[in-house]
mmCIF file of C-alpha atoms and ligand atoms in Angstrom:
data_model
loop_
_atom_site.group_PDB
_atom_site.id
_atom_site.type_symbol
_atom_site.label_atom_id
_atom_site.label_comp_id
_atom_site.label_asym_id
_atom_site.label_seq_id
_atom_site.Cartn_x
_atom_site.Cartn_y
_atom_site.Cartn_z
ATOM 1 C CA MET A 157 164.327 63.723 100.228
ATOM 2 C CA LYS A 158 160.845 62.695 101.301
ATOM 3 C CA ILE A 159 159.078 60.462 98.813
ATOM 4 C CA LEU A 160 155.316 61.056 98.427
ATOM 5 C CA SER A 161 153.375 58.105 99.724
ATOM 6 C CA THR A 162 151.062 56.194 97.441
ATOM 7 C CA LYS A 163 148.104 57.627 99.393
ATOM 8 C CA GLN A 164 148.593 61.111 98.010
ATOM 9 C CA PRO A 165 147.847 61.004 94.270
ATOM 10 C CA ASP A 166 144.224 62.141 94.789
ATOM 11 C CA ILE A 167 145.429 65.342 96.377
ATOM 12 C CA LEU A 168 147.862 65.888 93.536
ATOM 13 C CA ARG A 169 145.194 65.153 90.961
ATOM 14 C CA ASN A 170 142.921 67.751 92.544
ATOM 15 C CA LEU A 171 145.695 70.320 92.556
ATOM 16 C CA CYS A 172 146.270 69.643 88.874
ATOM 17 C CA LYS A 173 142.603 69.867 87.900
ATOM 18 C CA PRO A 174 142.109 72.442 85.154
ATOM 19 C CA GLU A 175 140.511 75.601 86.522
ATOM 20 C CA GLY A 176 136.752 75.523 86.220
ATOM 21 C CA LEU A 177 136.367 71.805 85.636
ATOM 22 C CA SER A 178 135.050 70.929 89.070
ATOM 23 C CA ASN A 179 133.937 74.351 90.235
ATOM 24 C CA ALA A 180 132.533 76.008 87.137
ATOM 25 C CA ILE A 181 129.395 77.299 88.859
ATOM 26 C CA TYR A 182 131.327 79.000 91.629
ATOM 27 C CA GLN A 183 133.929 80.374 89.235
ATOM 28 C CA ASN A 184 131.165 81.850 87.095
ATOM 29 C CA ILE A 185 129.663 83.572 90.129
ATOM 30 C CA LEU A 186 133.060 85.091 90.933
ATOM 31 C CA LYS A 187 133.506 86.120 87.308
ATOM 32 C CA SER A 188 130.112 87.827 87.218
ATOM 33 C CA ILE A 189 130.934 89.764 90.373
ATOM 34 C CA ALA A 190 134.259 90.852 88.893
ATOM 35 C CA GLU A 191 132.354 92.090 85.827
ATOM 36 C CA ASN A 192 129.731 93.864 87.969
ATOM 37 C CA LYS A 193 126.963 91.587 86.729
ATOM 38 C CA LYS A 194 124.162 90.838 89.172
ATOM 39 C CA LEU A 195 122.709 87.343 89.365
ATOM 40 C CA LEU A 196 119.150 86.111 89.815
ATOM 41 C CA ALA A 197 118.092 82.623 90.861
ATOM 42 C CA VAL A 198 114.521 81.452 90.427
ATOM 43 C CA LEU A 199 113.616 79.021 93.184
ATOM 44 C CA ILE A 200 111.398 76.078 92.336
ATOM 45 C CA ASP A 201 109.928 74.155 95.253
ATOM 46 C CA PRO A 202 109.168 70.637 93.914
ATOM 47 C CA ASP A 203 106.401 70.288 96.457
ATOM 48 C CA LYS A 204 104.482 73.246 95.070
ATOM 49 C CA PHE A 205 105.180 72.632 91.412
ATOM 50 C CA ALA A 206 103.242 70.384 89.027
ATOM 51 C CA ILE A 207 105.560 68.496 86.666
ATOM 52 C CA GLU A 208 103.384 69.424 83.660
ATOM 53 C CA ASP A 209 103.990 73.123 84.380
ATOM 54 C CA VAL A 210 107.769 72.840 84.100
ATOM 55 C CA SER A 211 108.107 73.351 80.323
ATOM 56 C CA TRP A 212 106.167 76.619 79.992
ATOM 57 C CA PHE A 213 107.545 77.964 83.277
ATOM 58 C CA ILE A 214 111.146 77.308 82.229
ATOM 59 C CA GLU A 215 110.436 78.787 78.802
ATOM 60 C CA LYS A 216 109.454 82.063 80.517
ATOM 61 C CA LEU A 217 112.458 81.791 82.823
ATOM 62 C CA ASN A 218 114.791 81.383 79.819
ATOM 63 C CA GLN A 219 113.520 84.654 78.370
ATOM 64 C CA SER A 220 114.143 86.508 81.623
ATOM 65 C CA ILE A 221 117.275 87.883 83.280
ATOM 66 C CA ALA A 222 117.449 84.787 85.506
ATOM 67 C CA THR A 223 120.936 83.273 85.630
ATOM 68 C CA HIS A 224 120.376 80.242 87.874
ATOM 69 C CA VAL A 225 117.636 77.804 88.805
ATOM 70 C CA PHE A 226 117.514 76.751 92.448
ATOM 71 C CA VAL A 227 115.460 73.703 93.418
ATOM 72 C CA GLY A 228 114.454 72.860 96.961
ATOM 73 C CA GLY A 229 112.028 73.271 99.806
ATOM 74 C CA SER A 230 111.698 72.703 103.519
ATOM 75 C CA ILE A 231 109.472 69.644 103.102
ATOM 76 C CA VAL A 232 109.504 67.779 99.799
ATOM 77 C CA GLU A 233 108.096 64.352 98.971
ATOM 78 C CA VAL A 234 110.850 61.741 98.372
ATOM 79 C CA ASN A 235 111.819 61.545 94.638
ATOM 80 C CA ALA A 236 109.879 64.722 93.767
ATOM 81 C CA THR A 237 113.113 66.726 93.492
ATOM 82 C CA GLU A 238 114.691 64.254 91.084
ATOM 83 C CA ARG A 239 111.550 64.240 88.895
ATOM 84 C CA VAL A 240 111.388 68.030 88.756
ATOM 85 C CA VAL A 241 115.133 68.543 88.220
ATOM 86 C CA SER A 242 115.331 66.050 85.366
ATOM 87 C CA GLU A 243 112.364 67.788 83.734
ATOM 88 C CA ILE A 244 113.896 71.272 84.203
ATOM 89 C CA LYS A 245 117.166 70.099 82.631
ATOM 90 C CA LYS A 246 115.301 69.239 79.427
ATOM 91 C CA TYR A 247 114.357 72.870 78.896
ATOM 92 C CA THR A 248 117.244 75.070 80.076
ATOM 93 C CA LYS A 249 120.998 75.415 79.854
ATOM 94 C CA LEU A 250 121.139 77.519 83.025
ATOM 95 C CA PRO A 251 122.840 75.873 85.989
ATOM 96 C CA VAL A 252 120.377 73.975 88.177
ATOM 97 C CA ILE A 253 121.459 74.080 91.791
ATOM 98 C CA LEU A 254 119.988 72.141 94.674
ATOM 99 C CA PHE A 255 118.961 74.184 97.684
ATOM 100 C CA PRO A 256 117.923 71.232 99.819
ATOM 101 C CA GLY A 257 115.870 71.147 102.967
ATOM 102 C CA ASP A 258 116.890 67.539 103.489
ATOM 103 C CA VAL A 259 119.269 64.795 102.341
ATOM 104 C CA THR A 260 116.477 63.145 100.324
ATOM 105 C CA GLN A 261 116.494 66.136 97.977
ATOM 106 C CA ILE A 262 119.987 65.419 96.657
ATOM 107 C CA THR A 263 119.992 64.239 93.051
ATOM 108 C CA ASP A 264 122.745 63.860 90.476
ATOM 109 C CA TYR A 265 120.477 65.273 87.766
ATOM 110 C CA ALA A 266 121.338 68.765 89.054
ATOM 111 C CA ASP A 267 124.591 70.608 88.376
ATOM 112 C CA GLY A 268 125.401 71.865 91.827
ATOM 113 C CA LEU A 269 124.481 71.739 95.467
ATOM 114 C CA LEU A 270 124.443 74.475 98.085
ATOM 115 C CA PHE A 271 125.926 72.537 101.003
ATOM 116 C CA LEU A 272 124.079 74.553 103.604
ATOM 117 C CA SER A 273 125.107 75.022 107.203
ATOM 118 C CA LEU A 274 122.397 76.776 109.166
ATOM 119 C CA ILE A 275 124.804 79.031 111.036
ATOM 120 C CA SER A 276 122.090 81.327 112.384
ATOM 121 C CA GLY A 277 120.873 78.436 114.541
ATOM 122 C CA ARG A 278 122.416 76.079 117.033
ATOM 123 C CA ASN A 279 120.845 72.804 115.967
ATOM 124 C CA PRO A 280 123.753 70.383 115.383
ATOM 125 C CA GLU A 281 121.690 68.402 112.843
ATOM 126 C CA TYR A 282 121.701 71.426 110.519
ATOM 127 C CA LEU A 283 125.273 72.433 111.337
ATOM 128 C CA ILE A 284 126.886 69.036 110.647
ATOM 129 C CA GLY A 285 124.469 66.109 111.165
ATOM 130 C CA LYS A 286 122.662 66.201 107.798
ATOM 131 C CA HIS A 287 125.995 66.800 106.087
ATOM 132 C CA VAL A 288 127.458 63.594 107.415
ATOM 133 C CA ALA A 289 124.287 61.750 106.395
ATOM 134 C CA SER A 290 124.614 63.085 102.839
ATOM 135 C CA VAL A 291 128.154 61.848 102.209
ATOM 136 C CA SER A 292 127.128 58.411 100.949
ATOM 137 C CA LYS A 293 125.155 60.209 98.211
ATOM 138 C CA LEU A 294 127.858 62.752 97.442
ATOM 139 C CA ARG A 295 131.011 60.666 97.558
ATOM 140 C CA ASN A 296 130.768 59.555 93.926
ATOM 141 C CA SER A 297 128.507 62.314 92.701
ATOM 142 C CA SER A 298 129.303 64.750 89.906
ATOM 143 C CA LEU A 299 127.491 67.590 91.692
ATOM 144 C CA GLU A 300 129.506 70.730 92.335
ATOM 145 C CA VAL A 301 129.301 71.038 96.106
ATOM 146 C CA ILE A 302 129.412 74.645 97.321
ATOM 147 C CA PRO A 303 129.798 75.146 101.089
ATOM 148 C CA THR A 304 127.323 77.849 102.077
ATOM 149 C CA GLY A 305 126.698 79.652 105.353
ATOM 150 C CA TYR A 306 122.908 79.890 105.576
ATOM 151 C CA MET A 307 121.474 82.542 107.886
ATOM 152 C CA LEU A 308 117.834 82.932 108.755
ATOM 153 C CA ILE A 309 116.964 86.516 109.700
ATOM 154 C CA GLU A 310 113.742 87.360 111.531
ATOM 155 C CA ASN A 311 111.073 88.743 109.207
ATOM 156 C CA GLY A 312 108.007 89.274 111.363
ATOM 157 C CA LYS A 313 106.423 85.842 111.063
ATOM 158 C CA GLU A 314 107.400 82.223 111.610
ATOM 159 C CA THR A 315 108.870 80.526 108.536
ATOM 160 C CA ALA A 316 109.013 76.913 107.370
ATOM 161 C CA VAL A 317 112.804 76.836 107.881
ATOM 162 C CA GLN A 318 112.314 77.856 111.488
ATOM 163 C CA ARG A 319 109.670 75.171 112.092
ATOM 164 C CA VAL A 320 111.512 72.354 110.353
ATOM 165 C CA THR A 321 114.953 73.070 111.786
ATOM 166 C CA GLU A 322 113.685 74.043 115.240
ATOM 167 C CA THR A 323 115.995 77.034 115.276
ATOM 168 C CA LYS A 324 115.360 80.697 115.921
ATOM 169 C CA PRO A 325 116.073 83.308 113.271
ATOM 170 C CA MET A 326 118.606 86.010 114.102
ATOM 171 C CA PRO A 327 117.118 89.211 115.532
ATOM 172 C CA LYS A 328 117.257 91.810 112.762
ATOM 173 C CA ASN A 329 118.313 94.605 115.116
ATOM 174 C CA ASN A 330 121.526 92.939 116.230
ATOM 175 C CA ILE A 331 123.359 93.671 112.997
ATOM 176 C CA GLN A 332 126.814 93.224 114.514
ATOM 177 C CA ASN A 333 125.967 89.650 115.436
ATOM 178 C CA ILE A 334 124.705 88.973 111.907
ATOM 179 C CA VAL A 335 127.896 90.429 110.415
ATOM 180 C CA ASP A 336 130.124 88.488 112.814
ATOM 181 C CA THR A 337 128.290 85.243 112.046
ATOM 182 C CA ALA A 338 128.742 85.725 108.300
ATOM 183 C CA LYS A 339 132.415 86.575 108.787
ATOM 184 C CA ALA A 340 132.950 83.524 111.005
ATOM 185 C CA ALA A 341 131.570 81.362 108.188
ATOM 186 C CA GLU A 342 134.029 82.947 105.783
ATOM 187 C CA PHE A 343 136.882 82.253 108.213
ATOM 188 C CA LEU A 344 135.659 78.644 108.380
ATOM 189 C CA GLY A 345 136.143 78.397 104.620
ATOM 190 C CA MET A 346 132.570 78.626 103.386
ATOM 191 C CA LYS A 347 132.297 79.882 99.829
ATOM 192 C CA LEU A 348 128.955 81.702 99.929
ATOM 193 C CA ILE A 349 126.773 83.447 102.485
ATOM 194 C CA TYR A 350 122.991 83.215 102.050
ATOM 195 C CA LEU A 351 120.954 85.791 103.987
ATOM 196 C CA GLU A 352 117.446 84.347 104.193
ATOM 197 C CA ALA A 353 114.257 85.993 105.424
ATOM 198 C CA GLY A 354 112.317 82.792 104.662
ATOM 199 C CA SER A 355 110.082 81.800 101.795
ATOM 200 C CA GLY A 356 107.120 84.152 101.517
ATOM 201 C CA ALA A 357 108.554 86.409 104.229
ATOM 202 C CA ALA A 358 106.477 89.426 105.149
ATOM 203 C CA HIS A 359 109.636 91.549 105.218
ATOM 204 C CA ALA A 360 112.724 90.904 103.122
ATOM 205 C CA VAL A 361 116.213 91.244 104.635
ATOM 206 C CA THR A 362 116.814 94.976 105.108
ATOM 207 C CA SER A 363 119.237 97.036 103.036
ATOM 208 C CA GLU A 364 121.131 97.901 106.203
ATOM 209 C CA ILE A 365 121.765 94.236 107.020
ATOM 210 C CA ILE A 366 122.751 93.410 103.431
ATOM 211 C CA SER A 367 125.186 96.318 103.144
ATOM 212 C CA SER A 368 126.703 95.733 106.590
ATOM 213 C CA VAL A 369 127.370 92.073 105.807
ATOM 214 C CA LYS A 370 128.637 92.815 102.303
ATOM 215 C CA GLN A 371 131.165 95.381 103.565
ATOM 216 C CA GLU A 372 132.975 92.745 105.601
ATOM 217 C CA LEU A 373 132.785 89.801 103.226
ATOM 218 C CA GLN A 374 135.263 88.645 100.615
ATOM 219 C CA ILE A 375 132.959 85.842 99.441
ATOM 220 C CA PRO A 376 129.771 86.257 97.357
ATOM 221 C CA LEU A 377 126.515 87.187 99.074
ATOM 222 C CA ILE A 378 123.135 85.612 98.285
ATOM 223 C CA VAL A 379 119.924 87.246 99.525
ATOM 224 C CA GLY A 380 116.423 85.768 99.436
ATOM 225 C CA GLY A 381 113.031 85.656 101.051
ATOM 226 C CA GLY A 382 110.072 87.982 100.562
ATOM 227 C CA ILE A 383 111.355 89.760 97.444
ATOM 228 C CA ARG A 384 108.336 90.330 95.184
ATOM 229 C CA THR A 385 108.979 93.485 93.155
ATOM 230 C CA ILE A 386 111.604 94.948 90.848
ATOM 231 C CA ASN A 387 112.155 97.759 93.344
ATOM 232 C CA GLN A 388 112.970 95.263 96.094
ATOM 233 C CA LEU A 389 115.232 93.353 93.708
ATOM 234 C CA ASP A 390 117.111 96.531 92.767
ATOM 235 C CA ALA A 391 117.352 97.582 96.413
ATOM 236 C CA ALA A 392 118.909 94.227 97.318
ATOM 237 C CA TYR A 393 121.442 94.549 94.471
ATOM 238 C CA LYS A 394 122.270 98.157 95.390
ATOM 239 C CA SER A 395 122.822 97.156 99.011
ATOM 240 C CA GLY A 396 125.371 94.542 97.934
ATOM 241 C CA ALA A 397 123.569 91.286 97.121
ATOM 242 C CA ASP A 398 125.495 89.486 94.385
ATOM 243 C CA LEU A 399 122.769 86.929 93.750
ATOM 244 C CA VAL A 400 119.091 87.305 94.662
ATOM 245 C CA VAL A 401 116.723 84.342 95.032
ATOM 246 C CA ILE A 402 113.015 84.695 94.232
ATOM 247 C CA GLY A 403 110.491 81.882 94.495
ATOM 248 C CA THR A 404 107.072 82.816 95.849
ATOM 249 C CA ALA A 405 106.553 85.816 93.540
ATOM 250 C CA PHE A 406 106.858 83.528 90.477
ATOM 251 C CA GLU A 407 104.810 80.755 92.086
ATOM 252 C CA GLU A 408 101.964 83.144 92.741
ATOM 253 C CA ASP A 409 102.102 84.963 89.428
ATOM 254 C CA ALA A 410 104.375 83.838 86.595
ATOM 255 C CA SER A 411 103.622 87.084 84.732
ATOM 256 C CA PHE A 412 106.314 88.601 87.000
ATOM 257 C CA PHE A 413 108.714 87.162 84.392
ATOM 258 C CA GLU A 414 107.360 89.752 81.925
ATOM 259 C CA GLN A 415 108.877 92.512 84.039
ATOM 260 C CA LEU A 416 112.223 90.740 84.077
ATOM 261 C CA LYS A 417 112.736 90.112 80.370
ATOM 262 C CA LYS A 418 116.299 90.125 79.011
HETATM 263 C C1 1GP B 754 113.363 80.998 100.086
HETATM 264 O O1 1GP B 754 114.970 82.712 99.696
HETATM 265 C C2 1GP B 754 114.048 81.897 99.092
HETATM 266 O O2 1GP B 754 114.231 80.132 100.683
HETATM 267 C C3 1GP B 754 113.062 82.637 98.252
HETATM 268 O O3 1GP B 754 112.070 83.258 99.041
HETATM 269 O O4 1GP B 754 109.936 82.388 98.128
HETATM 270 O O5 1GP B 754 109.994 84.505 99.442
HETATM 271 O O6 1GP B 754 110.939 84.420 97.143
HETATM 272 P P1 1GP B 754 110.667 83.669 98.387
#
């Protein structure tokens, strides 16, 4: 009989971890989908958000149907994310999840991290380079790390993601390629797909793209970028989005929360 080597206890410990201890955020997303509950993340970009506005903004968010707080941006001043996240955590029990544009935006004050691979592009830095650079921060971190296939879809104008990552968005008319890319990410073991039109996009991801991707996926689908109205939010949900991300609409007018009260 083969005796387990002394190098293996970590693997065994992980196998024995009680369900939900290390992956509570992801398990809750799966549970919501199983119960037909739609999810809404409010995106806070630390670069566009004054720290003194956090308390009243989060108070409004708490009274809304929002289920998650995402924090991140394409370009954020070093330490700004940590300041904003620690302030947000004072005012809400909702999970706060990092949606980072860069390694410097990783902070242990958050609950989770979308570990994004920009699979719509072919820039190795955003496919694996930044990930390697983040390991020294993540190795001993308590953050729930959620591998996410991140796909930028063309929306009619250039976006910050496109500029910063020096990648092209996927043409919106080649739906088969979008579907195949999402499915490839699932085969690679990613846990979420994020269809992104870009912050402040002129046109959100179309219903046809959302429904085509959703039909083939077993993993949850996030959709964001350019969603500013309840009608657009409902359309995204009806097309198959499990979780919708909205940032700009709240940044520009926080009274949008009034239309989204619990
Ligand atoms: C951006 O998908 C998010 O990365 C949200 O986009 O700011 O356009 O809502 P908006």
